[in-house]
Short mmCIF file of C-alpha atoms in Angstrom, two decimals:
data_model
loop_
_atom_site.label_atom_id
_atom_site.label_comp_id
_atom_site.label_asym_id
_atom_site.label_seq_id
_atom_site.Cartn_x
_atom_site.Cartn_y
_atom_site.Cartn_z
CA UNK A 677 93.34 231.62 161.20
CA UNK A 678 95.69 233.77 163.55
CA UNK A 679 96.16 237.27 164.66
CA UNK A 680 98.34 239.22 166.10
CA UNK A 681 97.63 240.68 169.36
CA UNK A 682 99.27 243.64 170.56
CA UNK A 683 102.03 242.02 172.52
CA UNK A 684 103.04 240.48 169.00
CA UNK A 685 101.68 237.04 170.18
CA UNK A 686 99.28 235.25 167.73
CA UNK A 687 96.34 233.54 169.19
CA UNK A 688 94.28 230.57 167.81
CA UNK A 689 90.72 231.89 165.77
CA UNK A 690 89.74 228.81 164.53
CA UNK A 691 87.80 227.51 167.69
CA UNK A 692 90.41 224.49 168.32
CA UNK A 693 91.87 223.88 171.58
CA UNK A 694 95.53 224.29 171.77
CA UNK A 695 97.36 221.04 172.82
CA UNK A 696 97.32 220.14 176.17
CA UNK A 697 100.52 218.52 177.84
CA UNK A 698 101.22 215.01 178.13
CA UNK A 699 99.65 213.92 181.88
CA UNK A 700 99.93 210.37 181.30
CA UNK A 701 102.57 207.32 180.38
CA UNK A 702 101.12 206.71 176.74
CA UNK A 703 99.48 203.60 175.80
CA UNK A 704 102.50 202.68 172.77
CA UNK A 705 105.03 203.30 175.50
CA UNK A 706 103.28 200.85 178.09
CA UNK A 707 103.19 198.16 175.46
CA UNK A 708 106.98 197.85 175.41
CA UNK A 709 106.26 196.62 178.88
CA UNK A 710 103.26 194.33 178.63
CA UNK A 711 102.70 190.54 177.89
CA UNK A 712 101.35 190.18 174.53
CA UNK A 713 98.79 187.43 173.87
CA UNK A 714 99.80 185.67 170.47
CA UNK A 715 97.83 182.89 168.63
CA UNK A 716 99.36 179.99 167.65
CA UNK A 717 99.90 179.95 164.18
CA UNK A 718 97.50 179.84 161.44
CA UNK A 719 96.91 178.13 157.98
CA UNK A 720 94.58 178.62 155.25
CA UNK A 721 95.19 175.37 153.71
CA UNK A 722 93.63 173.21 156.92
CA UNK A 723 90.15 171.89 155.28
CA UNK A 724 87.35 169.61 156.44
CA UNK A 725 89.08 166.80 155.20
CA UNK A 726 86.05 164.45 155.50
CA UNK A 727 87.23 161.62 153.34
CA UNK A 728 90.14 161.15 155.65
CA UNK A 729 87.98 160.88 158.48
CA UNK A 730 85.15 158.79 157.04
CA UNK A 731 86.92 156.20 155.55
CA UNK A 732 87.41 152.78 157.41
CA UNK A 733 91.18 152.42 157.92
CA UNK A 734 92.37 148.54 157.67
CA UNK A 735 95.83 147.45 159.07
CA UNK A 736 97.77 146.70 156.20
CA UNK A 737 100.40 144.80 157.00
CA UNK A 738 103.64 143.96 154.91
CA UNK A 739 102.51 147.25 152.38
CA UNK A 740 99.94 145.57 150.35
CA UNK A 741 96.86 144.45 150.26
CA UNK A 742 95.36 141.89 147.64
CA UNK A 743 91.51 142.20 147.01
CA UNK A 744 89.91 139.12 146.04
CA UNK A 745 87.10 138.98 143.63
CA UNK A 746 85.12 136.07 142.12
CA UNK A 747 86.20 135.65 138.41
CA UNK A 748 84.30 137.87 136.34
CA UNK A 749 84.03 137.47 132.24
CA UNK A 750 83.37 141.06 131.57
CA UNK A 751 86.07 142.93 129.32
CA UNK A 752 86.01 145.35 127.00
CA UNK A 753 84.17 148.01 128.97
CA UNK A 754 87.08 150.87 129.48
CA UNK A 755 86.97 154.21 128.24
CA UNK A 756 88.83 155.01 124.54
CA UNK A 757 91.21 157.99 124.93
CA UNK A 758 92.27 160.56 121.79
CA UNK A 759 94.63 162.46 120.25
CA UNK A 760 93.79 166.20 119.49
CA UNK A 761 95.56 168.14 116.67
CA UNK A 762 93.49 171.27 116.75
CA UNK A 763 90.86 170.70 114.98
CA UNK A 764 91.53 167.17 113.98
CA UNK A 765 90.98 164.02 116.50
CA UNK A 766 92.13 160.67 116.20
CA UNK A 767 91.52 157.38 117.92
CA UNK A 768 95.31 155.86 120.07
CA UNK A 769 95.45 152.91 118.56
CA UNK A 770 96.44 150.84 121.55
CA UNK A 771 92.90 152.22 122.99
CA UNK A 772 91.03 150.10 120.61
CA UNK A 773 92.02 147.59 123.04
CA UNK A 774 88.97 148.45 124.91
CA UNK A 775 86.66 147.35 122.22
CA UNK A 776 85.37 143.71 123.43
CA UNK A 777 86.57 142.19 120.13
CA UNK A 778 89.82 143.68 120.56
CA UNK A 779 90.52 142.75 123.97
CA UNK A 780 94.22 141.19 124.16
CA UNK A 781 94.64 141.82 120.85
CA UNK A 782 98.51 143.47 120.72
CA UNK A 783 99.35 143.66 116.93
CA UNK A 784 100.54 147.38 117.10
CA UNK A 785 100.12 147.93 113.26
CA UNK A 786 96.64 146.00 112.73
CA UNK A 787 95.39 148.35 115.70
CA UNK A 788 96.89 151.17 113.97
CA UNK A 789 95.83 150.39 110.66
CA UNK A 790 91.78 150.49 112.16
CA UNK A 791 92.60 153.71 113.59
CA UNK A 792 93.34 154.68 110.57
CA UNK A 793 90.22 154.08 109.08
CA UNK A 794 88.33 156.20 111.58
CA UNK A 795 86.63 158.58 110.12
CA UNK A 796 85.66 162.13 112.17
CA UNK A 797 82.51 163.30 112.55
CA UNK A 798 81.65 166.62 114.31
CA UNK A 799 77.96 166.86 115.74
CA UNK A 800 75.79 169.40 116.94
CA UNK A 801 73.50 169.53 119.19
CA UNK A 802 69.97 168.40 118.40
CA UNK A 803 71.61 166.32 115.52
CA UNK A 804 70.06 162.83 114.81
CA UNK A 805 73.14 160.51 114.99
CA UNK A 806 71.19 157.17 114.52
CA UNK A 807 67.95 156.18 114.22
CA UNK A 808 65.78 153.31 115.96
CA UNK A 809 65.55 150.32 113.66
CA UNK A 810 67.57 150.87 111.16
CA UNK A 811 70.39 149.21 109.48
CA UNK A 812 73.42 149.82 111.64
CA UNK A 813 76.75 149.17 110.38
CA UNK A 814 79.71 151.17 112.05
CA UNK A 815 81.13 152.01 115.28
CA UNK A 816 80.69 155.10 116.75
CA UNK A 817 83.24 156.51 119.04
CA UNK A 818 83.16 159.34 120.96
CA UNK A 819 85.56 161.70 121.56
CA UNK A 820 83.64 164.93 122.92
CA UNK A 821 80.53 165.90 123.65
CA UNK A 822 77.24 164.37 125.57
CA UNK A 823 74.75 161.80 123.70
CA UNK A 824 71.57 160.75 124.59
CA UNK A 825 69.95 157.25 123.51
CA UNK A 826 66.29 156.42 123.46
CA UNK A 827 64.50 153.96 122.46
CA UNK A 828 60.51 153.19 122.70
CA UNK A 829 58.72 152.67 126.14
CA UNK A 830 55.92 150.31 127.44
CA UNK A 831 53.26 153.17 126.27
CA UNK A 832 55.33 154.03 123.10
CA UNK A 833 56.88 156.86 124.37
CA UNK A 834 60.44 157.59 124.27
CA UNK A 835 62.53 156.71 127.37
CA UNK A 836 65.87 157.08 128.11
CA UNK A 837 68.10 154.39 127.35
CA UNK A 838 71.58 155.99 128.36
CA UNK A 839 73.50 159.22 128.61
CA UNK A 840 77.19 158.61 126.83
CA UNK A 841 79.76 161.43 126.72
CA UNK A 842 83.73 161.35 126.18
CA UNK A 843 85.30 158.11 125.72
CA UNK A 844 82.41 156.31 125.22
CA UNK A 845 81.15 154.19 122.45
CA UNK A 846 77.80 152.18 120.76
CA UNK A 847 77.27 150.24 118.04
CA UNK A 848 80.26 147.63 118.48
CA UNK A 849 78.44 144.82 117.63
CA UNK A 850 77.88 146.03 113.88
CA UNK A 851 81.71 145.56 113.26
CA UNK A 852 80.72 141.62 113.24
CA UNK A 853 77.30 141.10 112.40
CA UNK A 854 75.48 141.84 108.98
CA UNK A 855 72.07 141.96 110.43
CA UNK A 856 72.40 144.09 112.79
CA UNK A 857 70.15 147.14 113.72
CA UNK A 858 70.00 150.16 116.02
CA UNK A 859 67.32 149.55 118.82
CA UNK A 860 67.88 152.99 120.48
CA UNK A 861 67.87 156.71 118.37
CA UNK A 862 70.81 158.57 119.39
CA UNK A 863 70.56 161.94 119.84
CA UNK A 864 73.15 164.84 120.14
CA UNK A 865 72.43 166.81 123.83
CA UNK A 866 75.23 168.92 122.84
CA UNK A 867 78.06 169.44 119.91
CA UNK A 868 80.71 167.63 119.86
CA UNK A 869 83.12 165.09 118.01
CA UNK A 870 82.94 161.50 116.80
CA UNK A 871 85.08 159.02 115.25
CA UNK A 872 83.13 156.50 112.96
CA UNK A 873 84.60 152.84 111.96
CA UNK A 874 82.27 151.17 109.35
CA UNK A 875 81.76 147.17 109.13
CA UNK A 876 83.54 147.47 105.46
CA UNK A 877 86.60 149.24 106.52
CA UNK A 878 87.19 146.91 109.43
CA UNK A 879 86.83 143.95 107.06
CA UNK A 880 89.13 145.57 104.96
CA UNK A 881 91.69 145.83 107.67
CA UNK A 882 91.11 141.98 108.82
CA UNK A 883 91.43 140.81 105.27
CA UNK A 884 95.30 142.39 104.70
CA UNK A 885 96.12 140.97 108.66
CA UNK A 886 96.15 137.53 109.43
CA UNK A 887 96.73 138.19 113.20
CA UNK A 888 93.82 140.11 113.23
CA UNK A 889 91.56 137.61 111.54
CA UNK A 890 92.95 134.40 113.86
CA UNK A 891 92.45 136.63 117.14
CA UNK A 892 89.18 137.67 115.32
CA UNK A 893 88.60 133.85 114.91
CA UNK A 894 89.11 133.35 118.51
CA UNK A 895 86.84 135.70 119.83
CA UNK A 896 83.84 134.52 117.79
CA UNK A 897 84.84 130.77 118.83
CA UNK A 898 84.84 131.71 122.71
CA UNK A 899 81.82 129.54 124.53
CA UNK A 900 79.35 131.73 126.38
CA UNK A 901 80.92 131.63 130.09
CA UNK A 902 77.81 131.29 132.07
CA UNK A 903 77.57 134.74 134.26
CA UNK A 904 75.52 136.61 136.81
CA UNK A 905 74.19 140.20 136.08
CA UNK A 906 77.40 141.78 137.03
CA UNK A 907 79.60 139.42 134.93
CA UNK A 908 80.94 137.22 137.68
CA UNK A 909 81.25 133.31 136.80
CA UNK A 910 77.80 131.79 137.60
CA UNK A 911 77.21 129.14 141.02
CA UNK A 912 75.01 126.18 139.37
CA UNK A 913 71.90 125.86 141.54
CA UNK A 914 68.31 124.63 141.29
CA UNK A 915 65.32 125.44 143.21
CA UNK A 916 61.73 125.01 143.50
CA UNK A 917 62.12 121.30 142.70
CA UNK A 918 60.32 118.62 144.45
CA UNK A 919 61.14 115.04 144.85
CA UNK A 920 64.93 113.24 144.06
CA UNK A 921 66.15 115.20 141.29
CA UNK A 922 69.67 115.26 140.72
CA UNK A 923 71.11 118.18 142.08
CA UNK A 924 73.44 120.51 140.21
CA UNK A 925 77.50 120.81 141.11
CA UNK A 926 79.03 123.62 141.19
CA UNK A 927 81.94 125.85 142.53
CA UNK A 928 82.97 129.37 143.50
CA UNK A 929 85.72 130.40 140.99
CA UNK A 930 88.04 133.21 141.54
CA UNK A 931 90.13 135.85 140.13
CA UNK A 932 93.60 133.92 139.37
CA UNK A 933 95.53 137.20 139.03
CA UNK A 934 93.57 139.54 141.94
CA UNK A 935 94.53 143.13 142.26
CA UNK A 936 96.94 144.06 145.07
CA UNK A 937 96.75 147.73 146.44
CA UNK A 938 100.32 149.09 147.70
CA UNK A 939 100.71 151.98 150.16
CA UNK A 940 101.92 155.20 149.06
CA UNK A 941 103.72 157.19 150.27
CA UNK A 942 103.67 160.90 151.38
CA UNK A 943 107.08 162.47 152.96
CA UNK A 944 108.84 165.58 153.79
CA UNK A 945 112.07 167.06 155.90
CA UNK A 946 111.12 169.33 158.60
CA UNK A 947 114.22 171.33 159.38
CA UNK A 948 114.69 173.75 162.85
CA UNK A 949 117.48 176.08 163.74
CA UNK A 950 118.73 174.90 167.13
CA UNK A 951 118.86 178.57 168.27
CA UNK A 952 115.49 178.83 167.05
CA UNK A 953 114.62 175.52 169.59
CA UNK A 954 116.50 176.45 172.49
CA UNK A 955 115.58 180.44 173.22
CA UNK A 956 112.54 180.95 171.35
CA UNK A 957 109.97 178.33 173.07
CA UNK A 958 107.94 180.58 175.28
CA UNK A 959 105.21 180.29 175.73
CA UNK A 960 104.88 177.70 172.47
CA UNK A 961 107.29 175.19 171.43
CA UNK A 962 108.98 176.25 168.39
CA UNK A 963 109.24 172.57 167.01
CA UNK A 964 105.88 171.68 167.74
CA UNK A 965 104.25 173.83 166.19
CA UNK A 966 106.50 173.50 163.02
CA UNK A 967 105.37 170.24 163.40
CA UNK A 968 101.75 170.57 163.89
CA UNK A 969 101.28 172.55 160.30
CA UNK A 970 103.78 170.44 158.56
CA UNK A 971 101.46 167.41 159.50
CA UNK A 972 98.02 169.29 158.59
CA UNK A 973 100.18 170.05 155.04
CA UNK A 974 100.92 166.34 154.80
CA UNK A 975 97.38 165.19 155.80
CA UNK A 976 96.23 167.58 152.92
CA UNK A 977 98.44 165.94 150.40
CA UNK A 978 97.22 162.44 151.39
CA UNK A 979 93.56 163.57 150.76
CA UNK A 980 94.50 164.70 147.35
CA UNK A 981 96.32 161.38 146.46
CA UNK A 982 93.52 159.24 147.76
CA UNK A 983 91.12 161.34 145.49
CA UNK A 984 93.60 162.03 141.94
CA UNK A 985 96.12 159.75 142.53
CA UNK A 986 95.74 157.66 138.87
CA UNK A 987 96.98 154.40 140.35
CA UNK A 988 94.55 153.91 143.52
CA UNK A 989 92.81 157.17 143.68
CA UNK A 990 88.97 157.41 143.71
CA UNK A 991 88.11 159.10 140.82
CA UNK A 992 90.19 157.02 138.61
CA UNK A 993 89.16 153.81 140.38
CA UNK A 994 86.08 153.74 139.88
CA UNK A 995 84.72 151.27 136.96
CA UNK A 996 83.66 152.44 133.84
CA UNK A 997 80.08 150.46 134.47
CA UNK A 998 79.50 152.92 137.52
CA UNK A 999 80.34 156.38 135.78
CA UNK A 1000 77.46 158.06 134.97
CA UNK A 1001 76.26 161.53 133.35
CA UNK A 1002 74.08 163.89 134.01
CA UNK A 1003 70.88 164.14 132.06
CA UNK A 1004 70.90 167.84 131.40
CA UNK A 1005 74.49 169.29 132.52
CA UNK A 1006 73.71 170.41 135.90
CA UNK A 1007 73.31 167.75 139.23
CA UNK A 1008 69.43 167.31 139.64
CA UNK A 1009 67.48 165.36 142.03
CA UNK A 1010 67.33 162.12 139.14
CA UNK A 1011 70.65 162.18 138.75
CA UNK A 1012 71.68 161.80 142.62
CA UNK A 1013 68.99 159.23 142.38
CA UNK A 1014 70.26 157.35 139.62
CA UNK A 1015 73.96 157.46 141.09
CA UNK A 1016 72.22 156.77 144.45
CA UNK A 1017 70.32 153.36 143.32
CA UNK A 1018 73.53 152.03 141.64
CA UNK A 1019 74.62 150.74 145.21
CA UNK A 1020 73.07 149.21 148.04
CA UNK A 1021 73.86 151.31 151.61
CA UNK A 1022 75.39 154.08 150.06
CA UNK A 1023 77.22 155.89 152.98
CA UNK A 1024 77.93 159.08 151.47
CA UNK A 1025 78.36 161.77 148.58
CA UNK A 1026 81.43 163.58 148.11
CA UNK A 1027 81.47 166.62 146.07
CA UNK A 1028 83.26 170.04 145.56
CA UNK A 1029 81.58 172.36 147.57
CA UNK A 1030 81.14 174.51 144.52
CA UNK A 1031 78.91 171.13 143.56
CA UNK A 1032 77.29 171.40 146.85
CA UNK A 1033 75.87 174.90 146.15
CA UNK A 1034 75.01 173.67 142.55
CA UNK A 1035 72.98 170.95 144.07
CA UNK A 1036 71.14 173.48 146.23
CA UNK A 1037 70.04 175.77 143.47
CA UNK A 1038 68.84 172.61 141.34
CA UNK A 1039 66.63 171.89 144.49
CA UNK A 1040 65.79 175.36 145.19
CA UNK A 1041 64.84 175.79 141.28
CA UNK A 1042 62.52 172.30 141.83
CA UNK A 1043 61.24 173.59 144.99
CA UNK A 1044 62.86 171.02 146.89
CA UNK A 1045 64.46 171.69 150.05
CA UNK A 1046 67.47 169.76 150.86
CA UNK A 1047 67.75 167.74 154.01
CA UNK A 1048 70.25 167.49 156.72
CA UNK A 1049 71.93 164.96 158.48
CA UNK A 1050 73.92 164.56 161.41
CA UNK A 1051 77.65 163.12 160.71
CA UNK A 1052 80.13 163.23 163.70
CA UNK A 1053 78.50 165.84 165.48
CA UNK A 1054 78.02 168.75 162.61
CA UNK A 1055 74.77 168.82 160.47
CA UNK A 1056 75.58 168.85 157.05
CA UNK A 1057 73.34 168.91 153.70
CA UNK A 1058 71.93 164.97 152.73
CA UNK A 1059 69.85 164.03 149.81
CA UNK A 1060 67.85 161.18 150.59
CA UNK A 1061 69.26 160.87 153.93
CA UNK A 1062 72.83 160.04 153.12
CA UNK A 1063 74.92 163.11 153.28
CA UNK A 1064 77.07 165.56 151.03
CA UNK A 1065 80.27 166.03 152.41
CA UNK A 1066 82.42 168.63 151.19
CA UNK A 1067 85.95 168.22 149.55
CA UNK A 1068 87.81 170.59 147.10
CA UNK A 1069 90.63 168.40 146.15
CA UNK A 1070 87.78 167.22 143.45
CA UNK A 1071 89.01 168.64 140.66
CA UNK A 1072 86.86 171.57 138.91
CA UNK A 1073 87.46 171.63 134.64
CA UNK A 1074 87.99 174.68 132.78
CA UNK A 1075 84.44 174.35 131.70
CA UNK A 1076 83.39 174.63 135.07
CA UNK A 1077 82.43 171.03 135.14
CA UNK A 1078 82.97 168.66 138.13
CA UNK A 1079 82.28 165.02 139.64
CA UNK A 1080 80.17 163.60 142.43
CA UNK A 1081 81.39 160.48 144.45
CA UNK A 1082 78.80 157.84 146.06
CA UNK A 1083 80.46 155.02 147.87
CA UNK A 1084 79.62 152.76 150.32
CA UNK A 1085 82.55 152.34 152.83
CA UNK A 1086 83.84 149.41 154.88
CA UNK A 1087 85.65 145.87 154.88
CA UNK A 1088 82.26 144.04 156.04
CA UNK A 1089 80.35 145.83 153.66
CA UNK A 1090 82.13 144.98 150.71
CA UNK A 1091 82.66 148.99 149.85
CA UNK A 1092 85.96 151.54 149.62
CA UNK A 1093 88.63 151.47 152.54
CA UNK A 1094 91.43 153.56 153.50
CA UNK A 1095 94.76 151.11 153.71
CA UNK A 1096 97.63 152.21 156.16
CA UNK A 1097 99.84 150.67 158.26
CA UNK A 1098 100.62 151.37 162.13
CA UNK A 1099 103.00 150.50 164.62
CA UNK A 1100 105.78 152.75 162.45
CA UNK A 1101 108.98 153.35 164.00
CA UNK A 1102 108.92 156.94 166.10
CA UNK A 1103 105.18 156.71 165.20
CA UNK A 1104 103.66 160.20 165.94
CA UNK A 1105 99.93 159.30 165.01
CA UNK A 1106 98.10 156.26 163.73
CA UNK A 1107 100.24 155.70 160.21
CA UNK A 1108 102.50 158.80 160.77
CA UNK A 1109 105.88 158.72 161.96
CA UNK A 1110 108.21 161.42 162.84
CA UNK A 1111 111.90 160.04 162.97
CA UNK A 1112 114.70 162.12 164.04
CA UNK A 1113 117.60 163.09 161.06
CA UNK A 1114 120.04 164.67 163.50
CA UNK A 1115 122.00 168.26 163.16
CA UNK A 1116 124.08 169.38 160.64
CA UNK A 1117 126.98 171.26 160.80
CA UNK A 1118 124.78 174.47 160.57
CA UNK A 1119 123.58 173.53 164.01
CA UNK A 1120 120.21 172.61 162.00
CA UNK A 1121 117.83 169.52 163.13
CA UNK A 1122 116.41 167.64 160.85
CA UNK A 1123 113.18 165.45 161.28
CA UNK A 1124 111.59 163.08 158.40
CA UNK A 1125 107.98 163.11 158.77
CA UNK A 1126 106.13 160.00 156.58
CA UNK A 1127 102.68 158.95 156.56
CA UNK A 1128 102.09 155.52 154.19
CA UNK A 1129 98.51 154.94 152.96
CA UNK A 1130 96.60 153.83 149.65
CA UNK A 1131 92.70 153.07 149.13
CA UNK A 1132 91.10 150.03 148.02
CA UNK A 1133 87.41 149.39 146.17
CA UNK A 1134 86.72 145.95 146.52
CA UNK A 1135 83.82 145.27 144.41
CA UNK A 1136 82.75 147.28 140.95
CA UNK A 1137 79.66 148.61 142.64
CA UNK A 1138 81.11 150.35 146.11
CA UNK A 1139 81.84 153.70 144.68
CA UNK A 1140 80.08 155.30 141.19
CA UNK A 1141 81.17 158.83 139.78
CA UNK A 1142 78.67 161.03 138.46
CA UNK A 1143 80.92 162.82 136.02
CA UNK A 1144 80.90 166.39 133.87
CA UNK A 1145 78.46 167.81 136.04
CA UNK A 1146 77.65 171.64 135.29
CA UNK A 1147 78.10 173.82 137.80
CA UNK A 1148 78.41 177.36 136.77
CA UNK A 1149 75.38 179.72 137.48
CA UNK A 1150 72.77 179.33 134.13
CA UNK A 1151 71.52 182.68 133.09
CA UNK A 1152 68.31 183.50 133.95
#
């Protein structure tokens, strides 16, 4: 509010002070004069990347590396895969493959002809799919949703037999035999789908294909191969004898066509204006640090491949004997135990670390507080002192379902191994090479930065997935 005095002036009411003059050079002037401090650059992609840096790398010389195994007479234990057409689900017929009795069996429309006779069966949960003791005569395959068999304990009470969810399958020895009989009751934990093959349908099928009933034939005319627990060919031996008995012979056989693991490769062009190089480098190096987040990017990308890669990655790796699920949705102390006693000198967990806070409230819900352990200097959560180790390139489903790696690591140890090779040509770091391209006529240099590198599991039992675990909040 003014008025007017009587020299026609107007004077400030309103209690403010009226503006002083400038004394002073003013702080946004004196910047254009000052040495700013600048960060290097930053990335929000950089992660933990603890699987890079816990796995034992071996020299891999030549690109490939062959794993030996003894020779195992185990087949027929893959996962079966499905078609979805809405509603309606239906068995690939090569995937029948993966039945035992199938196994090498290539007659494209014999296969398709038993897909055919699939018949779908949608559950729900609670539902009584088969019963202990009775009559069983069909397959059961299923294509969605999580099954629970029981059968009777030492005090006749019901025990857990299994937990089988998508892709798996029971009952595959009623296609063949008459008399047999369910000794588990299968129970539906949630709803789902299931494909059904009855004995009399598959006869049917056999009878109108000759193939099918000489490869049929075959299989029922194989010898028993003599085998250890984990299907490997069996070393004759006898013990506990006394005086000259004769002695069994024996050999170690092996695998005559062994697995061989090539590195992959990981590559991009790293391109720098030479103006860019030559005035702008103070006080950091332009092309270093171009460099330096081009390799975190690339280091990224090889932590992804290692872990979703489907030809050597982890989670596709691992054998179908070592996937496991969870007994009630979410990850609870049993089921790290169960995934935990599948191994001997587990190293370590890997998990989302969505899965890592899922894990918590399960123990927090029990009671339980969760350990810690030290692992290269930082203290990080351990159940059963081996520890959790973070990493998001574990894929998270739509239905907020995940999967838990346990693995124990190194060549000695007969676990999982990172494969590279070293010694590269303009090698930058151990299996990473930065090789100059030259400049273009744009006055643009070029650089090809490549880092080579697979992983290898060299027995069945060295790394187990604990698969569609649950970890959304549950509602109170």
């Amino acid at each position: 509010m003014t008025v007017e005095t009587g020299q026609g002036e107007r004077q400030e009411q309103s209690g403010q002070q009226p503006r002083q003059p400038q004394q002073s050079l003013s702080t946004a002037a004196a910047r254009n004069l000052a040495t700013t401090t600048k960060s290097a650059p930053q990335m929000q992609e950089i992660t933990s990347r603890w699987l890079l840096r816990m796995l034992p790398w071996v020299e891999t010389k030549g690109g490939a590396y062959r794993v030996n195994r003894r020779l195992t007479h185990t087949v027929g234990d893959g996962h079966i895969e499905f078609l979805q057409d809405g509603a309606d689900v239906r068995v690939i017929p090569g995937e029948l493959a993966e039945l035992a009795l199938l196994r090498g069996f290539e007659d494209t429309a014999a296969l398709t002809a038993v897909a055919d006779r699939c018949v779908q069966r949608d559950f729900r949960a609670g539902e009584v799919l088969v019963e202990r003791d009775t009559p069983a005569d069909r397959i059961h395959l299923i294509a969605h949703g999580r099954v629970r068999q029981t059968s009777l304990g030492k005090y006749d009470d019901d025990v857990t037999v299994a937990v089988l969810a998508d892709g798996d399958r029971f009952g595959e020895n009623a296609l063949l035999d008459a008399d047999a009989t369910w000794d588990y009751t299968a129970t539906a934990e949630t709803s789902g789908t299931l494909l059904t093959l009855t004995r009399a349908d598959f006869a049917s099928v056999m009878a109108a294909s000759p193939s099918l009933q000489a490869h049929i034939h075959a299989f029922s005319s194989l010898p028993l191969q003599p085998q250890n627990r984990h299907g490997e060919a069996e070393i004759a031996m006898s013990a506990g004898h006394t005086g000259e008995v004769e002695l069994p012979s024996s050999f170690v056989d092996y695998e005559l066509h062994p697995r061989e693991y090539e590195l992959s490769v990981a590559q991009t062009v790293l391109r720098v204006h030479t103006r860019v190089a030559d005035l702008y480098n103070g006080p950091m190096n332009q092309t270093e640090q171009q460099l330096r987040l081009t390799i975190e990017a690339l280091r990224e990308r090889q932590e992804y491949e290692l872990i979703n890669n489907r030809e050597f990655g982890l989670l596709h790796n691992a054998a179908f004997k070592q996937r496991i699920q969870p007994h009630s949705g979410p990850p609870t102390p049993d089921d790290l135990d169960e995934l935990l006693c599948r191994r001997r000198g587990t190293r370590l967990f890997l998990a989302h670390p969505r899965t890592i806070a899922a894990i918590g409230r399960e123990l927090n819900a029990r009671g339980l507080v969760p350990g810690h352990t030290e692992v290269a200097g930082e203290y990080v959560t351990a159940w059963r002192g081996v520890p959790i180790l973070p990493c998001d390139k574990i894929p998270i489903s739509r239905n907020n379902t995940s999967s838990i790696l346990a693995m124990r690591t190194g060549e000695d140890n007969q676990g999982v191994i990172g494969l590279r090779q070293t010694g590269l040509p303009e090698e930058y770091e151990p299996g990473l090479s930065v090789r100059f391209m030259g400049i273009n006529e744009q006055a643009i240099v070029s650089y090809l930065v490549t880092t080579y590198y697979s992983a290898a599991v060299l027995v069945p039992d060295a790394l187990g997935v604990l698969e569609n675990v649950q970890i959304a909040r549950r509602r109170d």
